[in-house]
Coordinates of C-alpha atoms in Angstrom, one line a residue:
M1 CA 69.5 37.2 23.7
D2 CA 72.1 37.1 27.1
L3 CA 71.6 37.7 30.7
K4 CA 72.4 41.4 30.5
Q5 CA 69.3 41.8 28.2
I6 CA 67.2 39.7 30.4
Q7 CA 68.1 42.0 33.3
S8 CA 67.4 45.1 31.2
L9 CA 64.0 43.8 30.2
V10 CA 63.0 43.0 33.6
T11 CA 63.7 46.5 34.9
Q12 CA 60.9 47.7 32.5
N13 CA 58.2 45.6 34.3
E14 CA 55.4 43.8 32.6
S15 CA 53.8 45.6 29.6
H16 CA 51.7 45.5 26.6
Q17 CA 54.7 43.3 25.0
L18 CA 56.3 41.9 28.1
E19 CA 55.3 39.2 30.4
F20 CA 56.9 37.3 33.2
K21 CA 56.3 33.8 34.2
K22 CA 57.7 32.0 37.4
S23 CA 58.1 28.4 35.7
T24 CA 57.1 26.0 32.9
G25 CA 54.3 24.8 35.0
L26 CA 52.4 27.7 33.5
L27 CA 53.0 26.8 30.0
R28 CA 49.4 27.1 28.9
A29 CA 49.4 30.7 30.2
V30 CA 52.6 31.4 28.5
F31 CA 51.4 30.2 25.2
E32 CA 48.1 32.2 25.6
T33 CA 50.1 35.3 26.0
V34 CA 52.4 34.3 23.2
C35 CA 49.3 33.8 20.8
A36 CA 48.1 37.3 22.1
F37 CA 51.3 38.8 21.1
L38 CA 51.0 37.6 17.8
N39 CA 47.6 39.0 17.4
S40 CA 48.8 42.5 18.6
D41 CA 52.2 44.1 18.4
G42 CA 54.4 41.2 19.3
G43 CA 56.3 40.6 22.6
I44 CA 58.4 38.6 24.8
V45 CA 57.6 36.1 27.7
L46 CA 60.2 35.3 30.2
I47 CA 59.8 32.0 32.1
G48 CA 62.0 32.0 35.2
V49 CA 61.0 35.6 36.4
T50 CA 58.5 36.3 39.1
N51 CA 55.6 38.7 38.8
D52 CA 57.6 41.2 40.8
G53 CA 60.6 41.0 38.6
D54 CA 63.0 38.6 40.5
I55 CA 65.2 36.3 38.3
I56 CA 64.9 33.1 39.9
G57 CA 65.5 30.8 36.8
Q58 CA 64.5 27.1 36.4
E59 CA 66.0 23.8 35.5
L60 CA 66.2 22.9 32.0
T61 CA 65.7 19.5 30.6
D62 CA 65.1 17.7 27.4
K63 CA 61.4 17.0 28.3
I64 CA 61.1 20.7 28.9
Q65 CA 62.5 21.7 25.6
Q66 CA 60.3 19.1 23.8
T67 CA 57.3 20.4 25.5
I68 CA 57.7 23.8 24.5
S69 CA 58.4 22.8 21.0
N70 CA 55.2 20.8 21.0
E71 CA 53.4 24.0 22.5
I72 CA 54.6 25.9 19.7
S73 CA 53.1 23.6 17.2
K74 CA 49.7 24.2 18.7
L75 CA 49.7 27.7 17.2
E76 CA 47.6 28.3 14.1
P77 CA 48.4 29.5 11.5
P78 CA 52.0 28.2 12.1
A79 CA 54.1 31.0 13.3
K80 CA 57.8 31.5 13.9
V81 CA 58.7 31.7 17.8
I82 CA 62.2 32.5 18.8
V83 CA 63.4 30.6 21.9
N84 CA 66.2 31.5 23.9
Y85 CA 67.7 29.3 26.8
V86 CA 69.7 32.0 28.9
P87 CA 71.9 30.4 31.6
L88 CA 72.3 32.1 35.0
E89 CA 75.5 32.5 36.7
K90 CA 75.0 29.7 39.2
N91 CA 72.8 26.9 40.2
N92 CA 72.6 25.5 36.5
L93 CA 69.3 27.4 36.1
F94 CA 68.1 29.0 33.0
V95 CA 65.4 31.7 31.9
I96 CA 63.8 30.9 28.8
A97 CA 62.7 33.6 26.5
L98 CA 60.1 33.3 24.1
Q99 CA 59.9 36.0 21.3
V100 CA 57.4 36.7 18.4
K101 CA 56.8 39.5 16.1
S102 CA 53.5 40.8 15.2
G103 CA 51.7 38.2 13.1
S104 CA 51.1 38.8 9.4
H105 CA 48.3 36.1 9.4
K106 CA 45.9 37.2 12.2
P107 CA 43.9 35.8 13.7
Y108 CA 46.2 33.3 15.5
V109 CA 44.7 30.6 17.8
Y110 CA 46.2 28.3 20.4
E111 CA 44.5 25.2 21.1
G112 CA 41.7 26.5 18.8
R113 CA 41.2 29.6 20.8
P114 CA 42.2 33.2 19.7
F115 CA 43.7 35.6 22.4
Q116 CA 44.5 39.2 22.6
R117 CA 46.7 41.5 24.9
E118 CA 45.0 44.4 26.6
Q119 CA 47.8 46.4 28.6
T120 CA 49.4 43.8 30.9
V121 CA 46.5 41.3 30.6
T122 CA 45.9 38.1 28.2
K123 CA 42.2 37.5 27.6
R124 CA 40.1 35.5 25.0
M125 CA 39.5 37.3 21.8
S126 CA 35.8 38.7 21.2
Q127 CA 34.2 36.8 18.3
Q128 CA 33.6 40.2 16.7
R129 CA 37.4 41.0 16.7
Y130 CA 38.0 37.6 15.5
D131 CA 35.6 38.0 12.5
Q132 CA 37.1 41.5 11.7
L133 CA 40.5 39.9 11.4
I134 CA 39.6 37.0 9.0
P135 CA 39.2 39.3 6.0
H136 CA 42.7 40.8 6.5
R137 CA 44.3 37.5 6.4
L138 CA 42.7 36.5 3.1
H139 CA 43.7 40.0 1.6
N140 CA 47.3 39.5 2.8
N141 CA 47.3 36.2 0.7
F142 CA 46.1 37.7 -2.3
S143 CA 48.9 40.5 -2.3
W144 CA 51.5 37.9 -1.4
E145 CA 51.2 36.1 -4.8
R146 CA 52.2 39.3 -6.7
T147 CA 54.8 40.6 -4.2
V148 CA 58.3 41.0 -5.6
A149 CA 60.5 37.8 -4.7
T150 CA 63.5 39.4 -3.3
G151 CA 66.6 38.1 -4.3
Y152 CA 65.4 36.0 -7.2
L153 CA 66.3 36.5 -10.8
V154 CA 65.2 34.9 -14.2
E155 CA 68.3 32.7 -14.0
D156 CA 66.8 31.2 -10.7
L157 CA 63.8 29.9 -12.7
D158 CA 63.6 26.4 -14.6
S159 CA 63.4 27.9 -18.1
N160 CA 62.9 24.6 -19.6
L161 CA 60.0 24.0 -17.4
L162 CA 58.6 27.2 -18.4
Q163 CA 58.6 26.7 -21.9
S164 CA 57.2 23.2 -21.8
I165 CA 54.1 24.7 -20.0
V166 CA 53.9 27.2 -22.7
R167 CA 54.0 24.6 -25.3
K168 CA 51.4 22.6 -23.8
S169 CA 49.1 25.9 -23.2
V170 CA 49.5 26.3 -27.0
D171 CA 48.6 22.9 -27.8
V172 CA 45.5 23.1 -26.0
K173 CA 44.7 26.6 -27.6
R174 CA 45.0 28.3 -24.2
M175 CA 47.5 30.5 -25.4
P176 CA 48.3 31.9 -29.1
E177 CA 50.8 30.3 -31.1
D178 CA 53.2 33.4 -31.2
A179 CA 53.8 32.6 -27.6
L180 CA 56.2 30.0 -28.9
Q181 CA 58.3 32.9 -30.5
Q182 CA 58.5 34.9 -27.1
D183 CA 61.8 35.2 -24.9
I184 CA 61.5 34.2 -21.2
P185 CA 61.1 37.8 -19.8
R186 CA 58.1 38.6 -22.3
L187 CA 56.5 35.1 -21.2
L188 CA 56.7 36.0 -17.7
D189 CA 54.9 39.4 -18.2
I190 CA 52.2 37.6 -20.2
L191 CA 51.5 35.0 -17.4
E192 CA 51.6 37.8 -14.7
L193 CA 54.8 36.4 -13.2
T194 CA 56.4 39.6 -12.7
T195 CA 55.5 42.9 -10.7
D196 CA 57.0 46.1 -11.5
G197 CA 59.5 44.5 -13.7
Q198 CA 60.7 41.9 -11.1
L199 CA 59.8 38.4 -10.4
N200 CA 56.9 38.0 -7.9
N201 CA 56.4 35.1 -5.6
A202 CA 53.9 33.3 -8.0
A203 CA 56.8 33.1 -10.3
V204 CA 59.0 31.3 -7.9
V205 CA 56.3 29.0 -6.5
L206 CA 55.7 27.8 -10.2
F207 CA 58.9 27.6 -11.7
G208 CA 61.8 28.2 -9.0
K209 CA 64.7 25.9 -9.0
K210 CA 65.6 26.6 -5.4
M211 CA 63.2 26.9 -2.5
M212 CA 65.3 26.8 0.8
P213 CA 65.7 28.9 2.9
A214 CA 63.6 31.7 1.2
Y215 CA 60.3 29.3 0.5
P216 CA 60.1 26.8 3.1
Q217 CA 56.4 26.6 2.5
C218 CA 57.0 25.2 -0.9
Q219 CA 57.0 21.6 0.4
I220 CA 54.9 18.3 0.5
Q221 CA 54.8 16.2 3.6
L222 CA 54.2 12.6 2.6
A223 CA 53.5 9.6 5.0
R224 CA 52.2 6.0 4.9
F225 CA 51.0 5.2 8.3
K226 CA 50.5 1.6 9.7
G227 CA 46.9 1.0 11.0
L228 CA 44.4 3.9 11.4
D229 CA 46.2 6.6 13.2
R230 CA 49.9 8.4 13.4
S231 CA 51.4 6.0 16.0
E232 CA 53.9 4.2 13.5
F233 CA 55.4 5.3 10.1
L234 CA 55.8 2.7 7.2
D235 CA 57.3 5.3 4.9
I236 CA 57.8 9.0 5.2
D237 CA 59.2 11.5 3.0
L238 CA 59.3 15.6 2.8
A239 CA 60.1 17.2 -0.6
Y240 CA 60.9 20.9 -1.5
G241 CA 60.3 22.2 -5.0
N242 CA 58.1 24.2 -7.2
V243 CA 54.4 23.0 -7.5
F244 CA 55.0 21.0 -10.5
E245 CA 57.8 18.8 -8.9
L246 CA 55.8 18.3 -5.7
L247 CA 52.8 17.1 -7.8
E248 CA 55.0 14.6 -9.5
K249 CA 56.3 13.6 -6.2
G250 CA 53.2 13.3 -4.5
M251 CA 51.8 11.2 -7.5
L252 CA 54.8 9.1 -7.4
F253 CA 54.3 8.3 -3.5
V254 CA 50.7 7.5 -4.2
R255 CA 51.5 5.0 -7.0
R256 CA 54.2 3.4 -4.6
H257 CA 51.6 2.9 -2.0
L258 CA 48.3 2.1 -3.5
P259 CA 47.8 -1.5 -4.7
L260 CA 46.7 -2.0 -8.3
A261 CA 44.0 -4.6 -9.2
A262 CA 44.8 -6.1 -12.7
K263 CA 42.5 -8.0 -14.8
I264 CA 42.0 -9.0 -18.5
E265 CA 39.2 -7.4 -20.2
A266 CA 37.2 -9.1 -23.0
G267 CA 38.9 -8.5 -26.4
K268 CA 42.0 -7.2 -25.0
L269 CA 45.3 -8.8 -24.7
E270 CA 46.8 -6.3 -22.2
R271 CA 46.0 -6.4 -18.4
V272 CA 43.8 -3.3 -17.1
E273 CA 45.2 -1.9 -13.9
T274 CA 42.7 -0.3 -11.6
P275 CA 44.1 1.7 -8.5
L276 CA 42.2 1.4 -5.3
I277 CA 41.2 5.1 -5.6
P278 CA 41.3 6.8 -9.1
F279 CA 44.6 8.4 -9.8
E280 CA 42.6 11.2 -11.5
A281 CA 40.4 12.0 -8.3
I282 CA 43.9 12.1 -6.4
R283 CA 45.9 14.2 -8.8
E284 CA 42.9 16.6 -9.0
A285 CA 42.7 16.7 -5.1
L286 CA 46.5 17.7 -5.1
L287 CA 46.1 20.3 -7.8
N288 CA 43.0 21.9 -5.8
A289 CA 45.5 22.2 -2.8
F290 CA 48.1 23.8 -4.9
C291 CA 45.5 26.1 -6.4
H292 CA 44.0 27.3 -3.2
R293 CA 46.5 27.0 -0.2
D294 CA 47.6 29.9 1.8
Y295 CA 51.3 30.2 0.7
S296 CA 51.8 33.3 2.8
I297 CA 51.9 31.0 5.8
Y298 CA 55.6 30.6 6.4
G299 CA 55.3 27.3 8.1
G300 CA 52.6 25.8 5.9
S301 CA 52.6 22.8 3.6
I302 CA 50.6 20.3 1.5
S303 CA 50.3 16.9 3.5
L304 CA 49.3 13.5 2.1
A305 CA 48.7 10.6 4.4
I306 CA 48.1 7.2 3.8
Y307 CA 46.4 4.9 6.5
D308 CA 45.2 1.3 6.2
N309 CA 41.6 2.4 5.7
R310 CA 42.0 6.0 4.0
M311 CA 44.0 8.6 2.4
E312 CA 44.1 12.4 3.4
I313 CA 45.3 15.4 1.5
F314 CA 45.4 18.7 3.3
N315 CA 46.7 22.1 3.0
H316 CA 46.8 25.3 5.2
G317 CA 44.4 28.1 4.4
G318 CA 40.9 27.0 5.0
L319 CA 38.1 28.5 3.1
P320 CA 37.8 32.3 2.5
P321 CA 35.0 34.1 4.4
G322 CA 31.5 33.3 2.8
V323 CA 32.4 30.2 1.2
S324 CA 31.4 26.7 2.6
I325 CA 31.7 23.2 1.5
E326 CA 28.1 23.0 0.2
K327 CA 29.0 25.9 -2.2
I328 CA 32.0 24.6 -3.8
K329 CA 30.4 21.1 -4.1
A330 CA 27.9 23.2 -6.3
G331 CA 30.5 24.6 -8.5
F332 CA 31.4 27.9 -6.7
S333 CA 34.8 28.8 -6.9
Q334 CA 36.8 31.8 -5.3
R335 CA 40.5 31.3 -6.3
R336 CA 43.0 32.3 -3.6
N337 CA 45.8 32.3 -5.9
P338 CA 44.5 33.4 -9.4
V339 CA 48.0 33.8 -11.0
I340 CA 48.9 30.1 -10.2
A341 CA 45.3 29.0 -10.9
D342 CA 45.8 30.9 -14.3
V343 CA 48.8 28.9 -15.3
F344 CA 47.3 25.6 -14.3
Y345 CA 44.3 26.3 -16.5
R346 CA 46.2 27.5 -19.4
S347 CA 48.4 24.2 -19.3
N348 CA 45.1 22.4 -19.1
L349 CA 45.8 21.1 -15.6
V350 CA 42.6 22.4 -14.1
E351 CA 39.2 23.8 -15.2
K352 CA 38.4 27.5 -15.2
W353 CA 35.2 27.3 -13.4
G354 CA 36.2 25.5 -10.4
R355 CA 34.8 22.1 -11.3
G356 CA 37.7 20.4 -9.2
I357 CA 35.7 19.1 -6.2
Q358 CA 33.0 17.9 -8.7
K359 CA 35.5 16.0 -10.7
I360 CA 36.8 14.4 -7.6
I361 CA 33.4 13.2 -6.5
S362 CA 32.5 12.0 -9.8
S363 CA 35.8 10.0 -10.6
C364 CA 35.4 8.1 -7.1
L365 CA 31.6 7.3 -7.8
A366 CA 32.2 6.0 -11.3
A367 CA 34.8 3.8 -9.9
D368 CA 32.2 2.3 -7.3
D369 CA 34.5 4.1 -4.7
P370 CA 33.1 5.9 -1.5
E371 CA 32.4 9.5 -1.9
P372 CA 35.2 11.5 -0.5
E373 CA 34.7 13.4 2.5
F374 CA 35.5 17.1 2.9
F375 CA 36.5 19.2 5.8
A376 CA 37.4 22.8 6.1
D377 CA 37.7 25.6 8.8
E378 CA 39.8 28.9 9.1
V379 CA 43.0 27.1 9.2
E380 CA 43.0 23.9 6.7
F381 CA 41.0 22.3 4.0
K382 CA 41.2 18.5 3.9
V383 CA 39.7 15.6 1.5
T384 CA 39.5 12.2 2.8
F385 CA 39.3 9.1 0.6
Q386 CA 37.8 5.9 2.3
F387 CA 39.3 2.9 0.9
P388 CA 36.8 0.2 -0.5
A389 CA 39.0 -2.4 1.1
S390 CA 41.7 -2.5 4.0
L391 CA 45.3 -1.5 2.8
K392 CA 47.6 -3.5 4.7
P393 CA 51.0 -5.0 4.0
S394 CA 49.5 -8.2 2.7
V395 CA 47.4 -6.5 0.0
F396 CA 50.2 -5.2 -2.2
I397 CA 50.7 -7.5 -5.2
M398 CA 53.3 -10.2 -5.1
D399 CA 54.7 -12.6 -7.6
E400 CA 51.5 -14.0 -9.0
T401 CA 53.2 -17.2 -10.3
E402 CA 53.7 -18.2 -6.8
N403 CA 50.3 -17.3 -5.4
P404 CA 47.8 -15.4 -7.8
Y405 CA 45.9 -14.2 -4.8
A406 CA 48.8 -13.2 -2.6
H407 CA 47.9 -9.6 -3.0
L408 CA 44.2 -10.0 -1.3
T409 CA 43.3 -9.8 2.3
K410 CA 42.8 -13.1 4.0
K411 CA 39.1 -12.6 4.1
Q412 CA 39.0 -12.1 0.3
Q413 CA 41.1 -15.4 -0.1
E414 CA 38.7 -17.2 2.2
I415 CA 35.8 -16.0 -0.1
I416 CA 37.4 -17.5 -3.1
K417 CA 38.1 -20.6 -1.4
I418 CA 34.4 -21.0 -0.6
L419 CA 33.2 -20.2 -4.3
S420 CA 35.8 -22.5 -5.7
E421 CA 34.6 -25.6 -3.6
D422 CA 30.7 -24.8 -3.4
G423 CA 30.2 -23.0 -6.8
A424 CA 27.8 -20.1 -7.2
L425 CA 26.2 -19.1 -3.8
A426 CA 24.0 -16.4 -2.5
A427 CA 25.6 -13.6 0.0
R428 CA 23.8 -15.3 3.0
D429 CA 25.2 -18.7 2.0
I430 CA 28.7 -17.3 1.9
L431 CA 28.3 -15.7 5.3
D432 CA 27.3 -19.0 6.6
K433 CA 30.5 -20.6 5.6
I434 CA 32.9 -17.8 6.7
K435 CA 34.7 -19.0 9.8
K436 CA 34.8 -15.8 11.8
P437 CA 31.5 -14.0 11.3
I438 CA 31.4 -10.7 9.4
S439 CA 28.4 -8.3 8.7
Q440 CA 26.6 -8.3 5.5
R441 CA 28.1 -4.7 4.8
T442 CA 31.6 -6.1 5.1
L443 CA 30.9 -8.9 2.9
R444 CA 29.5 -6.7 0.2
R445 CA 32.6 -4.3 0.3
E446 CA 35.1 -7.5 -0.3
L447 CA 32.7 -8.9 -2.9
L448 CA 32.8 -5.5 -4.8
A449 CA 36.7 -5.4 -4.2
L450 CA 36.9 -8.9 -5.7
T451 CA 34.4 -7.8 -8.7
R452 CA 36.6 -4.9 -9.6
Q453 CA 39.7 -7.1 -10.0
G454 CA 37.7 -9.5 -12.3
I455 CA 38.0 -12.3 -9.7
V456 CA 34.2 -12.9 -8.9
K457 CA 31.0 -12.0 -10.8
A458 CA 27.5 -11.5 -9.8
H459 CA 24.3 -12.8 -11.4
G460 CA 20.8 -11.5 -10.7
H461 CA 19.7 -8.5 -9.0
T462 CA 19.2 -7.4 -5.2
S463 CA 17.9 -10.3 -3.1
L464 CA 18.3 -12.8 -6.0
R465 CA 21.8 -12.1 -6.7
I466 CA 24.3 -15.0 -6.5
W467 CA 28.3 -14.8 -6.7
S468 CA 30.6 -17.0 -8.5
L469 CA 34.3 -17.0 -9.7
T470 CA 34.8 -15.8 -13.1
E471 CA 35.4 -18.4 -15.8
D472 CA 39.2 -17.8 -16.2
K473 CA 39.7 -18.0 -12.4
K474 CA 38.0 -21.4 -12.3
E475 CA 40.2 -22.8 -14.8
D476 CA 43.0 -21.9 -12.5

């Protein structure tokens, strides 16, 4: 957009699709209108133009550009906003033009609130209108899966991956043996990965070899943060690919950052390694995200974030209307992407009847880990795994020949020292000997972590329970 186009727009006066704002001091109102345009027929907001249509411009700084970018990120679902900085002919001033098309994932919200456009006025959207638009968003996603993938040919798919999935499906008897004799086009038809004889979006999501620039939503964001918030990264990665590649990259990142507790079990020569959170539960949570996310959101993604005390896996899409956390915990399932879910089922990656959430919970409880927490709204679905012990840089396993307890927290090492010097003790006696007081709950958590690693063991039950080092640790 150039200055002549700006001048032409200004002569039209404000309308259902055009808004003037004097300066970026009114950014909240600007983006409420942008949100309203997304929920109606699209439109343009011009910043640096008065209500009377006078082009006065405004200064442009890096901070202003960054602030605009931050405000765009507050739109949910993510939306494409075209921003043009148009210089005036003097005074180093600019008109900032923000343009959006009518959104395909209505209703949109800005800072959690929906807005709509009526004539030249932006106002809060009514709850009734918001509820009417939600089913349309769900319908759009169902149709997206089977929409023709424009510009993609069979040669653009990973045929080796497709054939390996078919072989696995035959092995688990979820496809007939004669599927091994079929050519690629026939297999695509069997798996419903074609629409009117052409590849559909589901085929690309599952087996595509190249995602950018047409499928930017086929990505996974991976991060290990220092501490309990997002203020500092220890590791970060962003990967694009088909769902099988993204699943593998996600699990590799988890294995790189979650410590393993190693111990020798009676009657076995090899060490048994136990992750902080069961890998089975994490893999199931990722598979659930790939099955149920809203791929029609152009800027959406799967995200996995690891903090010192927890791990979060979340995806864009939220829950369909009428579905609640309580229902899915009870086994209810409404597949948002039935074609993708069916391929996962055939290859034995997921269960047919929506047991994913139940499997996540049961895996964690079987490992004596806290039950995962689930959150969902219209925008996202999130699973949070709370760690039984703090995950800090010192917890990663180091060379055990130098220090066999180097991978433990300082508090855990202190407990081991107390038990090695005083022998078996009750929990209250251990608490009395710890230099910096901790709660009984914290002590139980640390003792449980040490028990899981085979370093300490418990004798007796409830109030009579005492704790000691295991026999092999005493000999050390």
